[in-house]
PDB file of C-alpha atoms and ligand atoms in Angstrom:
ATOM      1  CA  UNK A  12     -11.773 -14.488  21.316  1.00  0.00           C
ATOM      2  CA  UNK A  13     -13.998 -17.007  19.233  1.00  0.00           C
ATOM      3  CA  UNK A  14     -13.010 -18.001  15.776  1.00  0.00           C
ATOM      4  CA  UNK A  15     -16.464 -16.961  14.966  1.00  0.00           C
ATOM      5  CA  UNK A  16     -15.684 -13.552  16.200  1.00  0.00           C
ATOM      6  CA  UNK A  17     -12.077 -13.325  13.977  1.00  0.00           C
ATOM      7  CA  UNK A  18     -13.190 -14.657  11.037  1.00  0.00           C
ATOM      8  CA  UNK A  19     -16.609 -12.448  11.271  1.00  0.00           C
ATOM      9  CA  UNK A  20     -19.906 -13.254   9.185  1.00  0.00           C
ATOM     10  CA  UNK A  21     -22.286 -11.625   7.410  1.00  0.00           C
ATOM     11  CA  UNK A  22     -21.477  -8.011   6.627  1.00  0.00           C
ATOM     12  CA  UNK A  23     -17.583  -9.015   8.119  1.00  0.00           C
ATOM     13  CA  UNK A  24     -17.587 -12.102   6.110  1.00  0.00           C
ATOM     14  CA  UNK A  25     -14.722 -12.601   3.871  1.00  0.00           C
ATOM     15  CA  UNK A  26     -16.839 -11.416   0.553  1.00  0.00           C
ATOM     16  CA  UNK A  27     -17.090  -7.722   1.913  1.00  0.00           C
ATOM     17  CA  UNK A  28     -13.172  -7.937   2.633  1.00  0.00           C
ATOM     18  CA  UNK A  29     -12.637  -9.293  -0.766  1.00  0.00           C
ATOM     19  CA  UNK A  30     -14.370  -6.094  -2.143  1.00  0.00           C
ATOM     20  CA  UNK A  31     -13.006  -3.973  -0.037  1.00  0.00           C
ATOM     21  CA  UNK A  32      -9.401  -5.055  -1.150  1.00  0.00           C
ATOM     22  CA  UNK A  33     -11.061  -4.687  -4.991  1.00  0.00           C
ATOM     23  CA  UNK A  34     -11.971  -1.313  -4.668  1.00  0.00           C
ATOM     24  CA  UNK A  35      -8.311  -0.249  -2.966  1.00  0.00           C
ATOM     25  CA  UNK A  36      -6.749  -2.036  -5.650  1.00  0.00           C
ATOM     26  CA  UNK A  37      -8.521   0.187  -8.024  1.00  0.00           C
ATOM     27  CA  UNK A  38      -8.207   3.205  -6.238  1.00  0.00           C
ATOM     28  CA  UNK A  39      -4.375   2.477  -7.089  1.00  0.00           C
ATOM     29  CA  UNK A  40      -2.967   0.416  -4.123  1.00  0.00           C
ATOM     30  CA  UNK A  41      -0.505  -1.948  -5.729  1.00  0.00           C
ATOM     31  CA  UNK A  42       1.925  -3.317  -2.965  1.00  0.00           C
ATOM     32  CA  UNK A  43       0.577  -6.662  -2.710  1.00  0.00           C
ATOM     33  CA  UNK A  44       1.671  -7.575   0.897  1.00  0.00           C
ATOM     34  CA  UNK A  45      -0.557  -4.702   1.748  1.00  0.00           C
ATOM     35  CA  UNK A  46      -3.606  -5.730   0.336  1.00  0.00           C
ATOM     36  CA  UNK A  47      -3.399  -8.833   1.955  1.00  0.00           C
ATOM     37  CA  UNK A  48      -3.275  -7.325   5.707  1.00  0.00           C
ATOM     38  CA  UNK A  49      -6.040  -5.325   4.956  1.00  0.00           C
ATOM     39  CA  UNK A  50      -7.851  -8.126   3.444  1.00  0.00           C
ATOM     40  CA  UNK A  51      -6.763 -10.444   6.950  1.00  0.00           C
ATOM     41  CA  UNK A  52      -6.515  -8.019   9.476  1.00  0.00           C
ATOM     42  CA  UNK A  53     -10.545  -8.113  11.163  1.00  0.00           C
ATOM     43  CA  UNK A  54     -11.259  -4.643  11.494  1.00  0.00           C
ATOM     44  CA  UNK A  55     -14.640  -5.308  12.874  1.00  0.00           C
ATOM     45  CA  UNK A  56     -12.876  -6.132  16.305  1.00  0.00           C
ATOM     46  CA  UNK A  57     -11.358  -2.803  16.192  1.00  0.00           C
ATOM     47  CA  UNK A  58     -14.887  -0.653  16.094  1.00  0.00           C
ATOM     48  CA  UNK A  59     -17.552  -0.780  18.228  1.00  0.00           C
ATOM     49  CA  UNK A  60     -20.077  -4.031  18.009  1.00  0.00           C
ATOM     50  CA  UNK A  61     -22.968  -1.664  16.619  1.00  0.00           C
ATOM     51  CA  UNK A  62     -20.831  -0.466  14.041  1.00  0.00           C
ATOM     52  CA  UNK A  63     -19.296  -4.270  12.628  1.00  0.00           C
ATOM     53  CA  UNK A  64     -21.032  -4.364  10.081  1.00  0.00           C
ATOM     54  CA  UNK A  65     -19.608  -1.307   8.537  1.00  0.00           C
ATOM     55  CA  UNK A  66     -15.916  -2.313   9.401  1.00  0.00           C
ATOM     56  CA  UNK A  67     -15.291  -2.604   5.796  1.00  0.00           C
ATOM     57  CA  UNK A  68     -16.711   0.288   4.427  1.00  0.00           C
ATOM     58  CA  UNK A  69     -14.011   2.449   3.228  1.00  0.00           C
ATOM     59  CA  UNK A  70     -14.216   4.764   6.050  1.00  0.00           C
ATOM     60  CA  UNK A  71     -13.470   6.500   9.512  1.00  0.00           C
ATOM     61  CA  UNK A  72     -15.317   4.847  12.123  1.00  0.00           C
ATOM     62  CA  UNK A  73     -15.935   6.342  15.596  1.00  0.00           C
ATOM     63  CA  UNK A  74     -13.635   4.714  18.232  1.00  0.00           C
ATOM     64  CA  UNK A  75     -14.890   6.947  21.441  1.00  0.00           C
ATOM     65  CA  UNK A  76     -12.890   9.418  22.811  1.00  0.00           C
ATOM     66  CA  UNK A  77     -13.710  11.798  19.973  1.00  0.00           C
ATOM     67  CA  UNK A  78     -11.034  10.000  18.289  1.00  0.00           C
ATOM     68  CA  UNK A  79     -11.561   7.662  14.707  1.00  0.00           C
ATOM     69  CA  UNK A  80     -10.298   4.066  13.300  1.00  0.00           C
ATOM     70  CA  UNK A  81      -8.373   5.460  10.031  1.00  0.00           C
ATOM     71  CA  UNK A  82     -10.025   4.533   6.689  1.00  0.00           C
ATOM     72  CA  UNK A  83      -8.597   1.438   5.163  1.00  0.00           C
ATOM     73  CA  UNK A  84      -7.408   3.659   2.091  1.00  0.00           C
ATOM     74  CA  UNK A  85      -5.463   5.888   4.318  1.00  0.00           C
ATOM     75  CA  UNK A  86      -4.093   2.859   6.140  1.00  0.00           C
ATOM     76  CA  UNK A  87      -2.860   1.084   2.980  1.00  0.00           C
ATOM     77  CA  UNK A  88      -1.715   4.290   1.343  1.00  0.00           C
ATOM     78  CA  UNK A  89       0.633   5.170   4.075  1.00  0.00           C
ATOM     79  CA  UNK A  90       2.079   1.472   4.885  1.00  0.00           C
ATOM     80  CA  UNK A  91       2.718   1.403   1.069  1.00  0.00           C
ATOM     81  CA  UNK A  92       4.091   4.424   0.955  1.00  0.00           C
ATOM     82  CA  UNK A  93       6.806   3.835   3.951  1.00  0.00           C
ATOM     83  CA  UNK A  94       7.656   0.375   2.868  1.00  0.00           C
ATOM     84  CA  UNK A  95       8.500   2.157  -0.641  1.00  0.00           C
ATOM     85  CA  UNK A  96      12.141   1.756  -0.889  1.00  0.00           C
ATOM     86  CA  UNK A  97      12.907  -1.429   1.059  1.00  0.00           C
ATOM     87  CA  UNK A  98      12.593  -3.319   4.411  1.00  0.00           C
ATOM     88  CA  UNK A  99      12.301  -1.515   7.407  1.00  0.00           C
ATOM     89  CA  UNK A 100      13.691  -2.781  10.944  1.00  0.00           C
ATOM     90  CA  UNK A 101      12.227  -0.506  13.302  1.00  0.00           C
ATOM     91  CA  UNK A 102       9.596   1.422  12.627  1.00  0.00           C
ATOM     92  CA  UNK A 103       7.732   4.356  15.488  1.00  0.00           C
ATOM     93  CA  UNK A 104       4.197   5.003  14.960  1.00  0.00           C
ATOM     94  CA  UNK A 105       2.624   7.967  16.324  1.00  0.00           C
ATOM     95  CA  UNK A 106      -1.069   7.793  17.034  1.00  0.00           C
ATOM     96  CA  UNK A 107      -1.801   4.317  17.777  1.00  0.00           C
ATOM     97  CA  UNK A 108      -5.476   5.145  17.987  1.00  0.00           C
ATOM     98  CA  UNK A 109      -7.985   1.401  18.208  1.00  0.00           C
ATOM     99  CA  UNK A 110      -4.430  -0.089  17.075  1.00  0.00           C
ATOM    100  CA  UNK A 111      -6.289  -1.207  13.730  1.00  0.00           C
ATOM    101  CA  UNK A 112      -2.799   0.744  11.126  1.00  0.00           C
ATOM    102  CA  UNK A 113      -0.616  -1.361  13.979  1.00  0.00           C
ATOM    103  CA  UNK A 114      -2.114  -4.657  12.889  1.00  0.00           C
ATOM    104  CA  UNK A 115      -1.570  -4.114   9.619  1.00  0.00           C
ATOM    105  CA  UNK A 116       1.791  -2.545   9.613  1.00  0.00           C
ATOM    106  CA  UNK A 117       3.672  -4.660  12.826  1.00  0.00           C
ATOM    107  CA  UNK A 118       4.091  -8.575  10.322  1.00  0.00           C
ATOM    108  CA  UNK A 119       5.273  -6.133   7.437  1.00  0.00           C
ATOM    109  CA  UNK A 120       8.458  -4.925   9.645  1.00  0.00           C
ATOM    110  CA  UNK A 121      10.468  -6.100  12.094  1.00  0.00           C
ATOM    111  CA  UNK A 122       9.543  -4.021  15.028  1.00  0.00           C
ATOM    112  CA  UNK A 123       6.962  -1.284  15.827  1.00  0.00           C
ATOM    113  CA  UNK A 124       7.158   1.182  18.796  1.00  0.00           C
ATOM    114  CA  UNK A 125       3.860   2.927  18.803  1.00  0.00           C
ATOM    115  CA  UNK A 126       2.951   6.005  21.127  1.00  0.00           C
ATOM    116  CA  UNK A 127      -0.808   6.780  21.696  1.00  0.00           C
ATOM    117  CA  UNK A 128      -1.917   9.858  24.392  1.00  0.00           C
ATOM    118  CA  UNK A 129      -5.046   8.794  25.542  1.00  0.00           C
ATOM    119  CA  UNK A 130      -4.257   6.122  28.029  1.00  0.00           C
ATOM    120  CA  UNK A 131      -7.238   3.672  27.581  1.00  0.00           C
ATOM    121  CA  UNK A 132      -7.008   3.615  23.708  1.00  0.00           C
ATOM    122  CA  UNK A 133      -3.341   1.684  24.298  1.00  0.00           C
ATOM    123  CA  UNK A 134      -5.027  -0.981  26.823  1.00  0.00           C
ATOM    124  CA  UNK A 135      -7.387  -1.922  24.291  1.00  0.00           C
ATOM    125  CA  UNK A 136      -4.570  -2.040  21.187  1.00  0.00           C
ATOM    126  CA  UNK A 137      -2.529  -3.924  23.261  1.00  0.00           C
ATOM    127  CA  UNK A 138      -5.554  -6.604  24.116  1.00  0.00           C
ATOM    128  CA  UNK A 139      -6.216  -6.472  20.044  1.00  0.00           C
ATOM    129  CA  UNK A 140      -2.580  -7.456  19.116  1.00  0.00           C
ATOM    130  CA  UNK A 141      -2.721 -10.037  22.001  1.00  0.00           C
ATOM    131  CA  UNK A 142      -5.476 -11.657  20.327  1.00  0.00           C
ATOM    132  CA  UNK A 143      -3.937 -11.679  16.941  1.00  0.00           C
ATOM    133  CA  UNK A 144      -0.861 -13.182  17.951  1.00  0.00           C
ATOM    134  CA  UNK A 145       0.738 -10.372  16.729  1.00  0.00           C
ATOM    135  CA  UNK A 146       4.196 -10.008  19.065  1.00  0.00           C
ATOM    136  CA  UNK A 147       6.556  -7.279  17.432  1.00  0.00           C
ATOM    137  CA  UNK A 148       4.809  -3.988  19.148  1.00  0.00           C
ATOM    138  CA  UNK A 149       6.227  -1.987  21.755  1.00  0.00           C
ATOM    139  CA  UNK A 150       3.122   0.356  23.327  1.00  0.00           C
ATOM    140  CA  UNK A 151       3.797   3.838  25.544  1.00  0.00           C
ATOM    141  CA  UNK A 152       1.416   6.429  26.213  1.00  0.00           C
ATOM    142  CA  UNK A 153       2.860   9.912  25.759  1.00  0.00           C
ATOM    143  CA  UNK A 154       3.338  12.462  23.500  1.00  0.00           C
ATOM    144  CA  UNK A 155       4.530  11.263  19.736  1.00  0.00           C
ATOM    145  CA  UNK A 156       5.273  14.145  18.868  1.00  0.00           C
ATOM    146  CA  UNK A 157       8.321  14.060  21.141  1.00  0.00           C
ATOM    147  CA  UNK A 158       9.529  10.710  19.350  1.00  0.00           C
ATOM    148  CA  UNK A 159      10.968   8.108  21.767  1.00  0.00           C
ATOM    149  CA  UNK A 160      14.444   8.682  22.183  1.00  0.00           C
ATOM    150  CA  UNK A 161      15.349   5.224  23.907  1.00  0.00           C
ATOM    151  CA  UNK A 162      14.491   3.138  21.041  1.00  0.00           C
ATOM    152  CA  UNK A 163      15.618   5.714  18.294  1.00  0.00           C
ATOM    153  CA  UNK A 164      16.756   6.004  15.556  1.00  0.00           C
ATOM    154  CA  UNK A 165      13.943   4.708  13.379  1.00  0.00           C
ATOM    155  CA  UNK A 166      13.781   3.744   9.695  1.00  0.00           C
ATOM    156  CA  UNK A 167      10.318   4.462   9.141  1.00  0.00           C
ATOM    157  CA  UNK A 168       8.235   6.716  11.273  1.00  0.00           C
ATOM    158  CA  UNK A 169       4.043   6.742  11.070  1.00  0.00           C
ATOM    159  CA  UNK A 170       2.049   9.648  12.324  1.00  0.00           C
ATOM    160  CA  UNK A 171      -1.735   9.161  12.553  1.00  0.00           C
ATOM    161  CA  UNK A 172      -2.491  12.601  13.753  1.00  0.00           C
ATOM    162  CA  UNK A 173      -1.586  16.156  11.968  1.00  0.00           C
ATOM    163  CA  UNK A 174       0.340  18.549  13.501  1.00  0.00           C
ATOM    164  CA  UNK A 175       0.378  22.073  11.891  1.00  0.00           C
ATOM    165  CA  UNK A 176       4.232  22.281  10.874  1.00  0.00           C
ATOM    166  CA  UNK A 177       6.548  18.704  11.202  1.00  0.00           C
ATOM    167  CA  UNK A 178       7.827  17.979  14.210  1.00  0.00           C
ATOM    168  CA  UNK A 179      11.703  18.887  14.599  1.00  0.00           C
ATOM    169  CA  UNK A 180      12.249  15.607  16.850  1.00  0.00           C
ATOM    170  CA  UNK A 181      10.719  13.158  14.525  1.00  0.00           C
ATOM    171  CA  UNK A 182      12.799  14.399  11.795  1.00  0.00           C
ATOM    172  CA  UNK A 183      15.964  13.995  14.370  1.00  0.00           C
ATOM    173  CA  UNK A 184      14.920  10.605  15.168  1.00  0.00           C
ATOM    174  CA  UNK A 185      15.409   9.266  11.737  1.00  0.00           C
ATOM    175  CA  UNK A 186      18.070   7.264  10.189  1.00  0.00           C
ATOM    176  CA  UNK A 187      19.750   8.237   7.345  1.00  0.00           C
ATOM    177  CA  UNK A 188      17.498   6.863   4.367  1.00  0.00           C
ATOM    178  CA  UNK A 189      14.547   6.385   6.960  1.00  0.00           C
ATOM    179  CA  UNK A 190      10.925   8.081   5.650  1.00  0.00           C
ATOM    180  CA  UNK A 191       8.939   9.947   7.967  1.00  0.00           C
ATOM    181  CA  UNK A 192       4.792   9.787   6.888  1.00  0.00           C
ATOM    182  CA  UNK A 193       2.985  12.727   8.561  1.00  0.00           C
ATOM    183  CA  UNK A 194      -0.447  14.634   7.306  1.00  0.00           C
ATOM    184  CA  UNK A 195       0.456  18.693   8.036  1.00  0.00           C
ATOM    185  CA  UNK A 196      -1.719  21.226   7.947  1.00  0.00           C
ATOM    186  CA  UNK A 197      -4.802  22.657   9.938  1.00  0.00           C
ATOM    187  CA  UNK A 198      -8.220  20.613   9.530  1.00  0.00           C
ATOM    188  CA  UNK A 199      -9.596  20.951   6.114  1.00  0.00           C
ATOM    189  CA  UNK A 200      -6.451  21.639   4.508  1.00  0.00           C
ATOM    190  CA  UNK A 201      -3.916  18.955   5.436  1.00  0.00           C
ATOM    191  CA  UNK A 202      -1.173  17.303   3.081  1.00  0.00           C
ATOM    192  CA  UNK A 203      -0.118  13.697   3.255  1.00  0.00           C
ATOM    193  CA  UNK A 204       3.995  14.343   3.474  1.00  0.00           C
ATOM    194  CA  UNK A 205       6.712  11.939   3.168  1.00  0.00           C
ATOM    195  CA  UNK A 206      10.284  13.279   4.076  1.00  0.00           C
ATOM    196  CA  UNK A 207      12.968  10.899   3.412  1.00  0.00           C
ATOM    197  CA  UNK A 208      16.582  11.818   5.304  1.00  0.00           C
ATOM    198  CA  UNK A 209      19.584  12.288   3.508  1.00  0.00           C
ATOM    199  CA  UNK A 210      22.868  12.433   4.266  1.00  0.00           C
ATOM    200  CA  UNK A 211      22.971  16.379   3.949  1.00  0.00           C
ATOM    201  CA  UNK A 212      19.470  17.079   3.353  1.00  0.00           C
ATOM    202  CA  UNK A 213      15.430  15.923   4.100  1.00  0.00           C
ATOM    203  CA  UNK A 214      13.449  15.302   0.964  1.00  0.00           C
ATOM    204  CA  UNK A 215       9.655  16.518   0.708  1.00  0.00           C
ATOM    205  CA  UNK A 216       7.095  15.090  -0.917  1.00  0.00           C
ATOM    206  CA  UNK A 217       3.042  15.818  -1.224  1.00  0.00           C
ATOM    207  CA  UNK A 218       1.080  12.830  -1.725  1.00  0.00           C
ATOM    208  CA  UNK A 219      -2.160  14.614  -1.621  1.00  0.00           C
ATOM    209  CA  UNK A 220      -4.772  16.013   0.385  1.00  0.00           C
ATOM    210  CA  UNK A 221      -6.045  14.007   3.944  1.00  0.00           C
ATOM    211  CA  UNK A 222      -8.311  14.170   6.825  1.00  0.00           C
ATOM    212  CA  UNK A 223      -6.913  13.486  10.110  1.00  0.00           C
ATOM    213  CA  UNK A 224      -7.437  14.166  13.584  1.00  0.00           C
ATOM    214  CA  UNK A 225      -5.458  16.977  14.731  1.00  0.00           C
ATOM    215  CA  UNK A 226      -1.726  16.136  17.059  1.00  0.00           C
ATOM    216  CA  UNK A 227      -2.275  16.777  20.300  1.00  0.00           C
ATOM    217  CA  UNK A 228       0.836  18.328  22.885  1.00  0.00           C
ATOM    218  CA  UNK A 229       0.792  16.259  25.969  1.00  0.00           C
ATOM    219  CA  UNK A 230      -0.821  13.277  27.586  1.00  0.00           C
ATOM    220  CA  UNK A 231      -4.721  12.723  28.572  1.00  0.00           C
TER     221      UNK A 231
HETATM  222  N1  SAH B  18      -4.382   4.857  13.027  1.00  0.00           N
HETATM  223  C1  SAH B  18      -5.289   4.793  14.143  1.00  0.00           C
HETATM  224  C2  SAH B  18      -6.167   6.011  14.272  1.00  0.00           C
HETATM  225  C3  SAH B  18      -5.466   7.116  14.809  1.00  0.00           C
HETATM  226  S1  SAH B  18      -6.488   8.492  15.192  1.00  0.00           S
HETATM  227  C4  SAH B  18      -6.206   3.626  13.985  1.00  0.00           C
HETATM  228  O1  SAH B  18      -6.081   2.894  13.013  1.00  0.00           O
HETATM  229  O2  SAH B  18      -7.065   3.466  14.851  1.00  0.00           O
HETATM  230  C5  SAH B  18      -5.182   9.476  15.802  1.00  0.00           C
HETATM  231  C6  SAH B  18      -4.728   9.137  17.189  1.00  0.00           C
HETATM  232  O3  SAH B  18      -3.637  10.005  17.482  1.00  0.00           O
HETATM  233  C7  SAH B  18      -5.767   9.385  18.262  1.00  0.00           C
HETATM  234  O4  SAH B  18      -5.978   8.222  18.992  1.00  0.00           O
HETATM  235  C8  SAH B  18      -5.153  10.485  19.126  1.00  0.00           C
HETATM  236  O5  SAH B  18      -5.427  10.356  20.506  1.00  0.00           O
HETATM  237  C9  SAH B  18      -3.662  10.297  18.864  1.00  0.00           C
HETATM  238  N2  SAH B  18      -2.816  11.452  19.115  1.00  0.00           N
HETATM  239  C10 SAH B  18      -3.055  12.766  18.859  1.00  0.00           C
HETATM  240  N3  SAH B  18      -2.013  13.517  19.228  1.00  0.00           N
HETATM  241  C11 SAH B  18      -1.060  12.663  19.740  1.00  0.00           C
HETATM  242  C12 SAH B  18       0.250  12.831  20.300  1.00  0.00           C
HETATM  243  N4  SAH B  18       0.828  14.014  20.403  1.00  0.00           N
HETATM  244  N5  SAH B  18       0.902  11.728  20.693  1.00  0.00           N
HETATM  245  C13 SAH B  18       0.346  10.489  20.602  1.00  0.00           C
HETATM  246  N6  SAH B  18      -0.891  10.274  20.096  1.00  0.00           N
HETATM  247  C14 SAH B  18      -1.580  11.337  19.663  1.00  0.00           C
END
């Protein structure tokens, strides 16, 4: 890919990424590492050519497959809100979608294992981190909702989708002081959740209402 392309003009220029990062920052991201992925990571390459120029509008693109790119709020809430609490070594995300919340989450951790179920989404995530240099992701396409045992247990666990209750496995696939971020609910009435495993116990916390796509059982 061109430098041209990466670095984007116009409407992708780095002025609309600058006020993009603004208008997070005052919508109350704080964690400072994150602002700067989202203000490096080109999420025009992520979208559709048509739609570049409204990569960074604080919104949910169209990525084909009835599916969405996450809004850049969403994606900066969540990161922030599983890197609360310290560094994380191995991280599973669930949902790996255009791969555009992997880019921004994979140079913040040590490792990422990410699980998508529609087979052609992961071939082009995997040719997006290829051209960002970005090494640390492990791809699969299955269900996420079953975890991935092999490479378990996980510190911090990201699901992009929202299932209707939390899944059981995820929750088993945790360490002890991991955090689990997962929107619940049924469309229209979803809850951005953070769990957080304890020795004896699983904390829950609401960090407000969300729109996702619903989690799907099985692969397409
Ligand atoms: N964060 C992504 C967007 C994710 S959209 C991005 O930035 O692009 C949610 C994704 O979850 C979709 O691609 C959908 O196919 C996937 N998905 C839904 N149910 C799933 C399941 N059970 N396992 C894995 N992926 C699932």
């Amino acid at each position: 890919m061109s430098d041209t392309r990466l670095a984007g003009i116009g409407m992708t220029s780095a002025r609309t990424r600058d006020r993009l990062v603004q208008r997070l920052r005052e919508q109350g991201i704080a964690n400072a590492a994150v602002l700067e992925r989202i203000r490096n990571v080109p999420r025009h390459i992520f979208v559709d050519e048509a739609l570049g120029s409204r990569a960074y509008e604080d919104t949910a693109l169209p990525i084909g497959f009835g599916q969405t790119i996450s809004q850049p709020f969403i994606v900066a809430r969540m990161t922030e809100a599983l890197l609360e609490g310290g560094a994380l070594e191995n991280v599973l995300e669930v949902g790996t979608g255009c791969g555009y919340q992997t880019a921004v989450l994979a140079p913040l951790v040590q490792h990422v294992h990410t699980i998508e179920r529609i087979e052609p989404l992961i071939t082009r995530a995997r040719q997006r981190m290829k051209e960002l240099g970005i090494r640390n992701v492990r791809f699969r396409h299955g269900d996420g909702s079953l975890g991935w045992k092999t490479h378990a247990p996980f510190d911090g666990i990201l699901v992009a989708a929202a299932p209707l209750t939390v899944p059981e496995a995820l929750l088993k696939q945790l360490k002890v002081g991991g955090r689990l971020l997962v929107p619940i609910g049924a469309e229209g009435a979803q809850h951005l959740v953070r769990f957080t495993k304890r020795e004896q116990r699983v904390e829950r916390e609401s960090l407000g209402p969300v729109a996702f796509v619903p989690l799907i059982g099985g692969v397409s």
